[in-house]
């Protein structure tokens, strides 16, 4: 058929509107061991002449071939395989004889250093491997099996395919070889591999006879759900297409095919080919023959360019030449002109060479099932250069539907997770690991999770960053309610004790050891309970300042009262000794009030200086990793807080020491021993407070401080006033001066 197409093209070329064309024609010779040779002859020796006259007998060989003189063969058209094209090109290279092939597709022939005289009208195999890779990426097939021929055709194809998919997350599940010498055993082995593989898309680069044997073995084991990608070597093989036994396996094949012509205008004139109904008179469905058709046109245009004379008076151009004689053409001259060939075919296709190659043009074909159960091939797209045009809705897949089949090693990771490559597995085999807190992934198949900005946190699904909630110890939460209840209860109990003492203020228990200090102590304890409430709620500039000032002053007032009480007890018993009668005059009521005011004023001065120079301020703690931002009062000056706390500790330790010394003084109601016990509790609480406060995060540090305030306040209230209230309310008979002075 290719020879008939060449003859048809020869006739067509005669009708081409060559400007000022000399009377020369192409001579075509078909030879199985040499190839198709196109020579230049005169009208008298042409195979396809303008007049249609027969060839002279002197130009016919014994087998009917055209015999030409060596010097009359300026170009050769070869239709054989790549290997013979390589041999022929190397043989003709030193003679500068151009060679045009329409079937040799080996990428190696693109090397102009080794094959400077080679041209072809079929794209290099590199291009169809690239098309296969683009299809795999387009349809998200990340797990593909490959079946290859045991030669350069298969090995180069898979090499190019793997290079194209390397950065796209596509992997080759397996790569099996079909050898023609052991095709039956290989087909059985490959069929079993396909059956047990999780890959649902199989790429096949081999000859159609090998594919037929493979499909036969797949049909025997009922593997009919695989999607096959066909190379041009078998994508248009009618033997496979019309084989009913293979129709279930071959249904849905998607393949790359040598391009076909949409339509070619038939010759008109003296050739009278218009009315001839032959295969080669319509190349709209011919593929290899269409490449042969183009090869003849390339040779004709090269010769035309070489023999054309420039117009008179026109400026010389790169393509212009002096008139060459049709009978004195050198192959080297023709080779130069073939490199510059650029024309439009009769049906509007632009044609030119890029080195030895032409821009890639392929048809994309699909094998569809017909109502009668057979298969038919349909063109569903075309690749032109780098532009891929594909009608996806027209594709019938191996499943019989228009739903794109899925072929993956691992399902795509949903949003909120990331890929984690399995050890020792290809990159497309992975586990999906949930993003950690504070990280998100909002795309399917993310390789890594993205950390949220500092003021944002991940939502529960780890798919988006949401603003972090402001967190502080509020009155509405459980911990805030408990602490508030404890603080208010302490204040109420203190107020109740105050009322009891006020009611029984004239009794000996109340009047003992300066009742005025007892009332002042109750007032300071109430302030201690109430100052805990200032720590609860949303921190503000004023609340942060008031917290530490109220805490520091209230506790100094409380401890000062206890210390003065202890000093009064010591002074009272020492004044009973001979010669110490004037000791109490230095510890009268006025001195006691003055001492309390003095100790308290020192704390007031410390707090004033601290809050004036570097007060606590509201601070959003973003360093704590979580869905919440801690809003707290930050200590701008830790030294100031340490001095306030240290002064309270100093007074407490001094009071504890004095009370400890006075604990065994003779008295039925020696208040010093209760002060000793209360100060032990007080010191223990605040010693434990320091490490607990430092190690507690966020609002829990505030809760620790409130707990310390309440615990120490309750300790003082119960240790000092509970025994007195017990006597006043439950043992009134002991609330007498006689009983108190009994010892």
XYZ file of C-alpha atoms in Angstrom:
743
model
C 0.000 0.000 0.000
C 2.854 2.387 0.777
C 4.220 1.913 -2.752
C 0.798 2.696 -4.217
C 0.561 5.807 -2.078
C 3.950 6.933 -3.370
C 2.859 6.520 -6.934
C -0.296 8.459 -6.166
C 1.797 11.198 -4.583
C 4.065 11.260 -7.610
C 1.047 11.933 -9.806
C -0.243 14.537 -7.359
C 3.081 16.333 -7.323
C 2.829 16.831 -11.050
C -0.353 18.828 -10.513
C 1.288 21.038 -7.851
C 1.458 24.676 -8.996
C 5.239 24.858 -9.098
C 6.246 28.338 -10.354
C 8.502 28.164 -13.393
C 9.060 24.439 -12.738
C 11.353 22.552 -15.066
C 10.139 19.427 -16.689
C 11.415 16.912 -14.141
C 9.768 14.137 -12.182
C 10.446 11.800 -9.299
C 11.549 8.271 -9.975
C 10.462 5.806 -7.286
C 12.003 2.399 -6.823
C 10.742 -0.197 -4.358
C 13.254 -2.714 -3.141
C 12.902 -4.949 -0.076
C 16.621 -4.959 0.723
C 17.410 -1.369 -0.120
C 14.173 0.501 0.496
C 12.299 3.069 -1.553
C 14.576 5.102 -3.735
C 13.647 8.319 -5.409
C 15.827 9.377 -8.286
C 15.800 12.211 -10.659
C 15.291 11.445 -14.326
C 14.015 13.160 -17.396
C 10.576 12.848 -18.829
C 11.682 9.962 -21.024
C 12.684 7.695 -18.072
C 10.062 8.640 -15.499
C 7.864 6.106 -13.785
C 5.095 8.649 -13.362
C 5.342 10.999 -16.334
C 3.333 14.012 -17.273
C 2.041 12.127 -20.300
C 1.616 8.871 -18.453
C 3.899 7.091 -21.017
C 5.453 3.790 -19.967
C 9.022 3.566 -18.774
C 11.695 2.615 -21.178
C 12.656 -1.021 -21.028
C 16.281 -0.101 -20.606
C 15.436 1.209 -17.136
C 13.768 -1.991 -15.911
C 15.618 -4.738 -14.101
C 14.891 -8.457 -14.058
C 12.460 -8.137 -11.150
C 10.696 -5.159 -12.609
C 12.653 -2.712 -10.425
C 13.890 0.565 -11.807
C 17.595 0.537 -12.319
C 19.236 3.981 -12.099
C 22.725 5.169 -12.437
C 24.417 5.861 -9.073
C 24.898 9.477 -9.946
C 21.177 9.868 -10.739
C 19.982 9.034 -7.171
C 20.075 12.292 -5.169
C 17.615 11.161 -2.440
C 16.409 7.870 -0.953
C 13.062 7.226 0.727
C 13.209 4.285 3.100
C 10.219 2.673 4.776
C 11.955 -0.071 6.710
C 12.632 -0.340 10.454
C 14.992 1.853 12.468
C 17.870 -0.646 12.409
C 18.049 -0.798 8.612
C 17.647 2.991 8.484
C 20.671 3.367 10.760
C 22.778 1.091 8.551
C 21.663 2.761 5.342
C 22.162 6.268 6.713
C 25.712 5.472 7.855
C 26.462 3.951 4.448
C 25.139 6.950 2.539
C 26.474 9.568 4.965
C 29.950 9.904 3.417
C 28.276 10.379 0.000
C 25.987 13.157 1.392
C 22.989 11.364 -0.061
C 19.855 12.433 1.862
C 17.604 9.722 3.241
C 13.940 10.225 4.185
C 12.216 7.584 6.308
C 8.539 7.319 7.065
C 8.690 4.475 9.614
C 12.039 4.662 11.460
C 11.151 6.207 14.851
C 14.182 5.353 17.008
C 15.294 8.408 19.059
C 18.901 7.598 18.231
C 18.342 8.714 14.633
C 17.871 12.298 15.857
C 21.630 12.533 16.450
C 22.897 14.810 13.653
C 26.501 13.971 14.462
C 26.015 10.314 13.531
C 23.222 10.699 10.981
C 23.604 14.111 9.296
C 21.832 12.957 6.123
C 18.782 11.440 7.811
C 15.245 12.859 7.772
C 11.929 11.324 8.735
C 8.245 12.071 8.489
C 7.328 10.080 11.604
C 7.889 11.540 15.097
C 10.564 10.123 17.360
C 9.444 7.514 19.911
C 10.430 9.943 22.646
C 7.316 11.942 21.849
C 4.836 9.112 22.278
C 6.423 8.170 25.615
C 5.971 11.786 26.672
C 2.332 11.684 25.574
C 1.808 8.574 27.715
C 3.323 10.397 30.687
C 1.057 13.407 30.119
C -1.990 11.141 30.032
C -0.949 9.466 33.301
C -0.516 12.847 34.977
C -3.727 14.235 33.484
C -5.865 11.349 34.777
C -4.026 11.096 38.134
C -2.783 7.567 37.503
C 0.043 7.319 40.019
C 0.530 3.542 39.952
C 1.166 2.174 36.461
C 2.425 -1.166 35.222
C 4.644 -1.405 32.127
C 5.054 -4.203 29.573
C 7.941 -3.725 27.158
C 9.516 -5.376 24.163
C 12.976 -6.812 24.659
C 14.726 -4.230 22.472
C 15.605 -0.544 22.280
C 11.998 0.326 21.431
C 10.742 -0.808 24.827
C 13.766 0.150 26.911
C 14.029 3.707 25.561
C 10.283 4.212 25.914
C 10.179 3.315 29.601
C 13.312 5.379 30.228
C 11.709 8.501 28.738
C 8.411 7.747 30.496
C 10.099 7.523 33.900
C 12.017 10.758 33.292
C 8.784 12.588 32.497
C 6.895 11.340 35.553
C 9.782 11.679 38.017
C 8.605 14.976 39.520
C 4.881 14.264 39.212
C 4.327 11.608 41.864
C 3.708 8.830 39.326
C 5.400 5.466 39.892
C 5.929 2.351 37.815
C 4.468 -0.575 39.751
C 6.277 -3.190 37.655
C 8.212 -3.396 34.414
C 7.927 -6.694 32.556
C 9.679 -7.792 29.370
C 8.148 -9.730 26.466
C 10.731 -11.523 24.360
C 9.666 -12.718 20.929
C 11.738 -15.930 21.251
C 9.912 -17.008 24.433
C 6.666 -15.141 23.928
C 4.301 -17.793 25.257
C 6.132 -18.296 28.569
C 6.660 -14.561 28.953
C 2.994 -13.827 28.231
C 1.875 -16.249 30.962
C 4.305 -14.707 33.457
C 3.317 -11.123 32.614
C -0.402 -11.995 32.741
C 0.022 -13.350 36.262
C 1.945 -10.212 37.259
C -0.871 -8.010 35.939
C -3.474 -10.117 37.738
C -1.793 -9.838 41.136
C -0.707 -6.190 40.826
C -2.753 -3.370 42.326
C -2.022 -1.250 39.247
C -5.154 -0.838 37.132
C -3.497 0.985 34.228
C -0.962 -0.900 32.100
C 1.399 0.742 29.614
C 2.434 -1.526 26.703
C 5.344 -0.740 24.361
C 5.753 -3.760 22.111
C 4.713 -5.275 18.768
C 1.064 -6.190 18.185
C 1.764 -9.929 17.859
C 3.226 -9.916 21.390
C 0.181 -8.017 22.636
C -2.117 -10.586 21.049
C -0.440 -13.426 22.972
C -0.552 -11.422 26.223
C -4.247 -10.591 25.786
C -4.969 -14.233 25.079
C -3.402 -15.250 28.396
C -5.286 -12.481 30.229
C -8.558 -13.685 28.691
C -7.848 -17.210 29.962
C -7.557 -15.995 33.567
C -10.478 -13.549 33.123
C -8.544 -10.316 33.707
C -10.789 -7.873 31.869
C -10.777 -4.797 34.109
C -7.372 -3.331 33.272
C -6.959 -0.099 31.333
C -4.286 -0.467 28.649
C -2.274 2.371 27.118
C -1.118 1.443 23.637
C 1.945 2.617 21.760
C 1.717 3.331 18.040
C 3.136 -0.141 17.320
C -0.227 -1.789 18.097
C -2.780 0.966 18.743
C -4.197 0.601 15.209
C -3.621 -3.154 14.753
C -6.763 -4.487 13.049
C -5.798 -8.079 13.891
C -6.283 -7.244 17.570
C -9.222 -4.946 17.047
C -11.271 -7.554 15.183
C -10.281 -10.563 17.299
C -13.516 -11.469 19.105
C -11.686 -13.680 21.616
C -9.777 -10.664 22.895
C -12.582 -8.098 22.829
C -13.283 -8.191 26.594
C -9.616 -7.654 27.446
C -8.985 -5.052 24.719
C -12.119 -3.005 25.311
C -11.341 0.593 26.270
C -7.745 0.636 24.992
C -6.421 4.199 24.860
C -3.549 4.576 22.449
C -1.172 6.836 20.583
C -1.310 6.401 16.824
C 0.556 7.722 13.804
C -1.388 10.699 12.570
C -3.799 10.366 9.684
C -4.813 13.004 7.181
C -8.209 14.565 7.468
C -8.595 14.596 3.693
C -6.379 14.980 0.654
C -7.548 16.489 -2.611
C -7.448 13.939 -5.376
C -5.479 14.519 -8.548
C -7.282 15.858 -11.570
C -6.156 16.114 -15.168
C -4.608 13.630 -17.499
C -3.875 11.111 -14.690
C -7.641 10.450 -14.492
C -7.347 9.157 -10.922
C -10.560 10.861 -9.741
C -12.748 7.950 -10.649
C -10.388 5.272 -9.417
C -11.592 3.739 -6.134
C -8.459 2.346 -4.523
C -7.078 2.326 -1.006
C -4.327 4.776 -1.800
C -6.611 7.380 -3.387
C -7.998 8.307 0.092
C -5.421 8.753 2.808
C -7.826 10.113 5.411
C -7.501 6.883 7.403
C -4.046 5.847 6.290
C -1.201 6.356 8.722
C 2.126 4.870 7.615
C 1.101 5.469 4.006
C 0.401 9.098 4.835
C 3.950 9.427 6.162
C 5.196 7.971 2.867
C 2.993 10.485 1.105
C 4.699 13.290 3.065
C 8.149 11.842 2.363
C 7.607 12.113 -1.379
C 6.345 15.670 -0.983
C 9.439 16.534 1.061
C 11.692 15.171 -1.696
C 9.712 17.048 -4.315
C 9.898 20.329 -2.428
C 13.613 19.873 -1.821
C 14.188 19.312 -5.519
C 11.929 22.188 -6.408
C 13.836 24.517 -4.075
C 17.115 23.368 -5.590
C 16.028 23.784 -9.213
C 14.001 26.985 -8.872
C 15.382 30.103 -10.567
C 15.044 33.463 -8.755
C 12.752 36.048 -10.300
C 14.447 38.602 -12.431
C 15.142 41.841 -10.577
C 14.308 40.369 -7.169
C 16.758 40.645 -4.321
C 18.663 37.442 -3.577
C 17.491 35.465 -0.537
C 18.859 32.607 1.514
C 16.679 30.164 -0.365
C 17.403 31.554 -3.818
C 19.897 29.850 -6.066
C 21.097 29.898 -9.569
C 19.245 27.651 -11.953
C 20.502 24.073 -11.598
C 20.230 21.562 -14.380
C 17.833 18.677 -13.722
C 20.515 16.392 -15.105
C 23.343 17.669 -12.925
C 22.070 17.516 -9.326
C 24.478 16.694 -6.509
C 23.134 15.016 -3.336
C 25.011 17.484 -1.122
C 23.128 20.415 -2.660
C 19.831 18.641 -2.200
C 20.725 17.859 1.439
C 21.159 21.563 2.138
C 17.774 22.369 0.643
C 16.008 19.555 2.510
C 17.166 21.077 5.798
C 15.258 24.259 4.849
C 12.079 22.613 3.601
C 9.012 24.488 4.813
C 5.714 24.107 3.014
C 2.007 23.559 3.449
C 0.559 20.260 2.334
C -2.469 20.174 -0.019
C -4.799 19.829 2.976
C -3.326 22.779 4.907
C -0.774 21.163 7.210
C 2.440 23.079 7.917
C 5.514 20.933 7.407
C 9.152 21.601 8.347
C 12.115 19.814 9.900
C 13.693 20.355 13.314
C 17.002 18.677 12.624
C 16.089 15.189 11.490
C 12.651 15.292 13.115
C 9.330 16.900 12.535
C 7.171 18.410 15.284
C 5.324 15.648 17.091
C 1.861 14.982 15.709
C -0.108 11.980 16.959
C -3.698 10.836 16.960
C -5.181 9.570 20.223
C -7.440 6.585 19.587
C -9.894 4.656 21.721
C -11.189 1.118 21.214
C -14.903 1.135 21.951
C -17.399 -1.683 22.173
C -20.144 -1.617 19.564
C -23.698 -2.916 20.001
C -22.857 -6.145 18.196
C -20.080 -6.911 20.706
C -17.133 -6.107 18.436
C -14.599 -3.335 18.867
C -14.201 -0.228 16.766
C -11.452 2.375 16.828
C -12.303 6.042 17.228
C -10.075 9.107 17.200
C -10.704 11.062 20.403
C -7.840 13.549 20.350
C -4.621 14.730 18.791
C -1.221 15.945 19.908
C 0.236 18.777 17.816
C 3.637 19.887 19.069
C 3.127 20.472 22.768
C -0.649 21.022 22.517
C -2.743 18.064 23.613
C -6.353 18.143 22.480
C -8.484 15.420 24.059
C -12.222 14.862 24.182
C -12.451 13.127 27.553
C -16.212 12.736 27.398
C -15.844 10.617 24.249
C -13.561 8.046 25.902
C -14.966 4.627 26.737
C -12.821 3.103 29.457
C -12.144 -0.561 30.156
C -15.031 -0.583 32.638
C -17.438 0.284 29.824
C -18.269 3.675 31.340
C -17.039 7.219 30.943
C -15.770 7.282 34.539
C -11.973 7.610 34.622
C -10.468 4.469 36.214
C -8.399 4.858 39.370
C -4.897 3.429 39.537
C -3.053 4.378 42.719
C -0.813 2.609 45.198
C -2.267 4.636 48.079
C -5.403 6.728 48.128
C -4.782 10.461 48.169
C -4.448 11.873 51.664
C -7.496 13.966 52.574
C -7.188 17.521 53.897
C -5.937 17.534 57.449
C -3.310 14.880 56.783
C 0.056 14.623 55.070
C 1.905 11.994 53.128
C 4.481 9.822 54.860
C 6.431 7.644 52.443
C 6.545 4.003 53.444
C 10.040 2.776 54.128
C 11.476 0.922 51.158
C 8.443 1.741 48.948
C 8.087 4.075 45.919
C 7.053 7.646 46.555
C 3.449 6.928 45.520
C 3.030 4.343 48.270
C 2.500 6.247 51.482
C 0.566 6.503 54.723
C -1.624 9.445 55.627
C -0.499 11.001 58.916
C -2.832 13.479 60.662
C -1.370 16.946 61.086
C -0.257 17.769 64.597
C -1.992 20.450 66.644
C -1.246 23.889 65.287
C -0.631 22.586 61.745
C -3.047 22.312 58.815
C -3.264 21.020 55.279
C -6.181 22.215 53.177
C -5.374 20.309 50.005
C -5.748 16.707 48.994
C -2.422 14.875 48.849
C -0.357 17.414 50.796
C 3.284 16.463 51.291
C 3.574 18.437 54.508
C 1.434 20.288 56.987
C 1.674 24.052 57.293
C 2.077 25.667 60.711
C -0.511 28.283 61.591
C 0.535 31.887 62.381
C 1.181 32.625 66.048
C -2.264 34.120 66.705
C -4.072 31.253 64.960
C -4.570 27.562 65.683
C -5.766 24.561 63.742
C -9.440 23.638 63.741
C -10.463 20.133 64.931
C -10.106 18.729 61.405
C -6.705 20.396 60.882
C -7.937 21.843 57.579
C -7.865 25.567 58.410
C -6.280 28.020 60.821
C -8.741 29.776 63.089
C -8.077 32.647 65.525
C -6.944 31.415 68.931
C -9.418 32.069 71.707
C -8.354 34.449 74.459
C -8.072 32.445 77.666
C -8.098 33.800 81.212
C -9.507 32.824 84.593
C -13.119 33.943 84.311
C -16.034 33.939 86.720
C -18.028 31.635 84.402
C -15.766 28.607 84.346
C -15.752 25.915 87.006
C -12.418 26.847 88.537
C -13.388 30.510 88.678
C -16.726 29.677 90.311
C -15.047 27.497 92.949
C -12.446 30.113 93.814
C -15.031 32.894 93.862
C -17.245 30.878 96.176
C -14.319 30.174 98.488
C -13.305 33.856 98.570
C -16.831 35.131 99.201
C -17.413 32.442 101.823
C -14.227 33.477 103.614
C -15.290 37.114 103.573
C -18.754 36.201 104.908
C -17.315 34.051 107.688
C -14.909 36.824 108.597
C -17.781 39.293 108.703
C -19.756 36.907 110.917
C -16.832 36.591 113.329
C -16.536 40.372 113.315
C -20.199 40.671 114.308
C -19.801 38.084 117.060
C -16.790 39.879 118.433
C -18.580 43.193 118.199
C -21.513 41.782 120.124
C -19.299 40.246 122.818
C -16.724 43.026 122.810
C -16.978 43.507 126.596
C -16.264 39.869 127.441
C -12.810 38.829 128.706
C -12.012 36.627 125.663
C -12.569 39.510 123.256
C -10.887 42.113 125.415
C -7.850 39.907 126.074
C -4.730 40.998 124.185
C -6.142 44.234 122.730
C -9.576 43.778 121.133
C -8.817 46.668 118.809
C -6.093 44.614 117.123
C -8.528 41.722 116.832
C -11.027 43.890 114.958
C -8.240 45.282 112.753
C -7.044 41.717 112.078
C -10.563 40.655 111.070
C -10.778 43.639 108.745
C -7.444 42.772 107.106
C -8.504 39.124 106.704
C -11.684 40.247 104.987
C -9.587 42.342 102.626
C -7.378 39.304 101.947
C -10.407 37.228 100.972
C -11.824 39.977 98.790
C -8.523 40.776 97.039
C -8.619 37.238 95.594
C -11.626 38.314 93.514
C -9.505 40.952 91.769
C -7.419 38.151 90.208
C -10.507 36.627 88.544
C -11.833 38.076 85.293
C -10.355 39.593 82.131
C -7.070 41.342 82.943
C -6.962 45.087 82.347
C -4.437 47.802 83.061
C -6.034 48.774 86.371
C -6.920 45.265 87.513
C -3.309 44.151 86.982
C -2.054 46.996 89.189
C -4.742 46.548 91.832
C -4.135 42.789 92.159
C -0.618 42.955 93.535
C -1.142 46.150 95.519
C -4.247 44.803 97.286
C -2.577 41.466 97.911
C 0.652 42.945 99.292
C -0.922 45.582 101.531
C -3.703 43.336 102.902
C -1.325 40.602 103.968
C 1.182 43.006 105.498
C -1.647 44.559 107.519
C -2.730 41.112 108.643
C 0.744 39.888 109.592
C 1.532 43.232 111.280
C -1.455 42.816 113.561
C -0.347 39.323 114.513
C 3.192 40.472 115.134
C 2.084 43.315 117.383
C -0.221 40.889 119.236
C 2.736 38.567 119.803
C 4.944 41.419 121.007
C 2.211 42.510 123.424
C 2.009 39.000 124.892
C 5.749 38.876 125.416
C 5.835 42.361 126.912
C 2.928 41.574 129.270
C 4.608 38.577 130.838
C 8.035 40.168 131.020
C 6.590 43.244 132.718
C 5.391 40.958 135.536
C 9.008 40.347 136.529
C 10.530 42.464 139.298
C 11.980 45.726 137.984
C 10.184 45.472 134.597
C 6.989 47.227 135.554
C 7.560 50.059 133.069
C 7.952 47.826 130.069
C 4.271 47.905 129.098
C 4.239 51.656 128.813
C 6.266 51.262 125.642
C 3.628 48.915 124.216
C 0.460 50.731 124.908
C -2.497 51.078 122.561
C -1.000 54.005 120.687
C 2.302 52.227 120.119
C 0.461 49.156 118.877
C -1.482 51.204 116.332
C 1.679 53.010 115.328
C 3.591 49.753 114.817
C 0.857 48.353 112.566
C 0.773 51.564 110.549
C 4.563 51.643 110.281
C 4.851 48.076 108.964
C 1.980 48.656 106.567
C 3.326 51.956 105.279
C 6.577 50.305 104.278
C 4.615 47.927 102.032
C 2.588 50.818 100.658
C 5.805 52.625 99.718
C 7.217 49.475 98.054
C 4.023 48.975 96.033
C 3.879 52.633 95.026
C 7.448 52.616 93.723
C 6.931 49.291 91.921
C 3.646 50.253 90.270
C 5.017 53.653 89.265
C 8.191 52.410 87.646
C 7.282 49.054 86.120
C 3.723 47.923 86.838
C 2.197 44.610 85.678
C 0.399 44.929 82.331
C -2.048 42.738 80.391
C -0.113 40.404 78.100
C -1.151 37.928 75.406
C 1.085 34.914 75.895
C 1.481 33.434 72.387
C 4.315 31.143 73.371
C 2.046 28.535 74.886
C 1.120 26.088 72.130
C -2.602 25.503 72.091
C -5.879 26.687 70.670
C -6.017 29.501 73.219
C -4.025 32.664 73.833
C -3.347 33.219 77.501
C -4.271 36.726 78.613
C -2.503 37.413 81.879
C -0.896 40.142 83.915
C 2.772 40.034 83.020
C 5.294 41.032 85.646
C 7.276 43.754 83.949
C 9.552 43.802 86.972
C 10.029 40.502 88.751
C 12.199 42.316 91.287
C 9.247 44.442 92.419
C 7.042 41.401 92.942
C 9.879 39.622 94.754
C 10.357 42.564 97.141
C 6.626 42.694 97.951
C 6.511 38.963 98.551
C 9.819 39.022 100.432
C 8.655 41.721 102.820
C 5.547 39.709 103.660
C 7.746 36.662 104.230
C 10.099 38.628 106.461
C 7.271 39.833 108.719
C 5.761 36.342 108.793
C 9.043 34.723 109.811
C 9.635 37.365 112.497
C 6.119 36.854 113.821
C 6.605 33.082 113.837
C 9.818 33.441 115.810
C 8.249 35.730 118.443
C 5.154 33.556 118.750
C 7.311 30.470 119.132
C 9.154 32.118 122.032
C 5.871 33.044 123.731
C 4.018 29.765 123.198
C 4.732 28.336 126.704
C 4.012 31.415 128.762
C 1.619 30.585 131.623
C -1.956 31.489 130.728
C -5.248 29.644 130.360
C -5.687 31.427 127.056
C -2.256 32.144 125.653
C -2.912 33.507 122.162
C 0.754 33.071 121.164
C 0.460 29.328 120.597
C -2.446 29.865 118.151
C -0.433 32.546 116.361
C 2.487 30.090 116.140
C 0.359 27.446 114.528
C -1.292 29.919 112.130
C 2.058 31.322 111.046
C 3.382 27.811 110.415
C 0.470 27.263 108.032
C 0.987 30.682 106.483
C 4.690 30.123 105.820
C 4.152 26.591 104.549
C 1.545 27.804 102.045
C 3.698 30.585 100.656
C 6.858 28.499 100.511
C 4.963 25.932 98.417
C 3.465 28.751 96.345
C 6.733 29.868 94.719
C 7.585 26.666 92.744
C 3.923 25.984 91.983
C 3.469 29.512 90.615
C 6.560 29.339 88.418
C 5.680 25.938 86.930
C 1.981 26.633 86.272
C 1.058 27.847 82.747
C -1.365 30.596 81.858
C -4.403 31.056 84.025
C -3.351 28.216 86.306
C -0.597 30.399 87.745
C -3.301 32.905 88.682
C -5.331 30.109 90.274
C -2.273 29.026 92.276
C -1.834 32.542 93.655
C -5.523 32.808 94.558
C -5.356 29.417 96.261
C -2.353 30.544 98.306
C -4.180 33.727 99.342
C -7.291 31.822 100.381
C -5.430 28.977 102.093
C -3.292 31.309 104.192
C -6.300 33.522 104.996
C -8.423 30.571 106.092
C -5.484 29.303 108.146
C -5.194 32.584 110.029
C -8.958 32.918 110.486
C -9.479 29.409 111.835
C -6.342 29.144 113.966
C -6.781 32.462 115.749
C -10.542 33.068 115.920
C -12.071 29.579 115.932
C -10.978 28.859 119.560
C -12.304 32.240 120.729
C -15.647 31.768 118.956
C -15.900 28.258 120.446
C -15.585 29.683 123.975
C -17.832 32.681 123.290
C -20.657 30.724 121.679
C -20.393 27.211 123.113
C -18.505 27.552 126.400
C -19.658 30.847 127.903
C -18.740 29.626 131.401
C -15.109 29.811 130.361
C -15.485 33.388 129.124
C -14.648 34.882 132.545
C -11.687 36.747 133.919
C -11.334 34.201 136.702
C -11.013 31.346 134.269
C -8.555 33.207 132.054
C -6.334 34.057 135.075
C -6.684 30.611 136.586
C -3.036 29.743 136.058
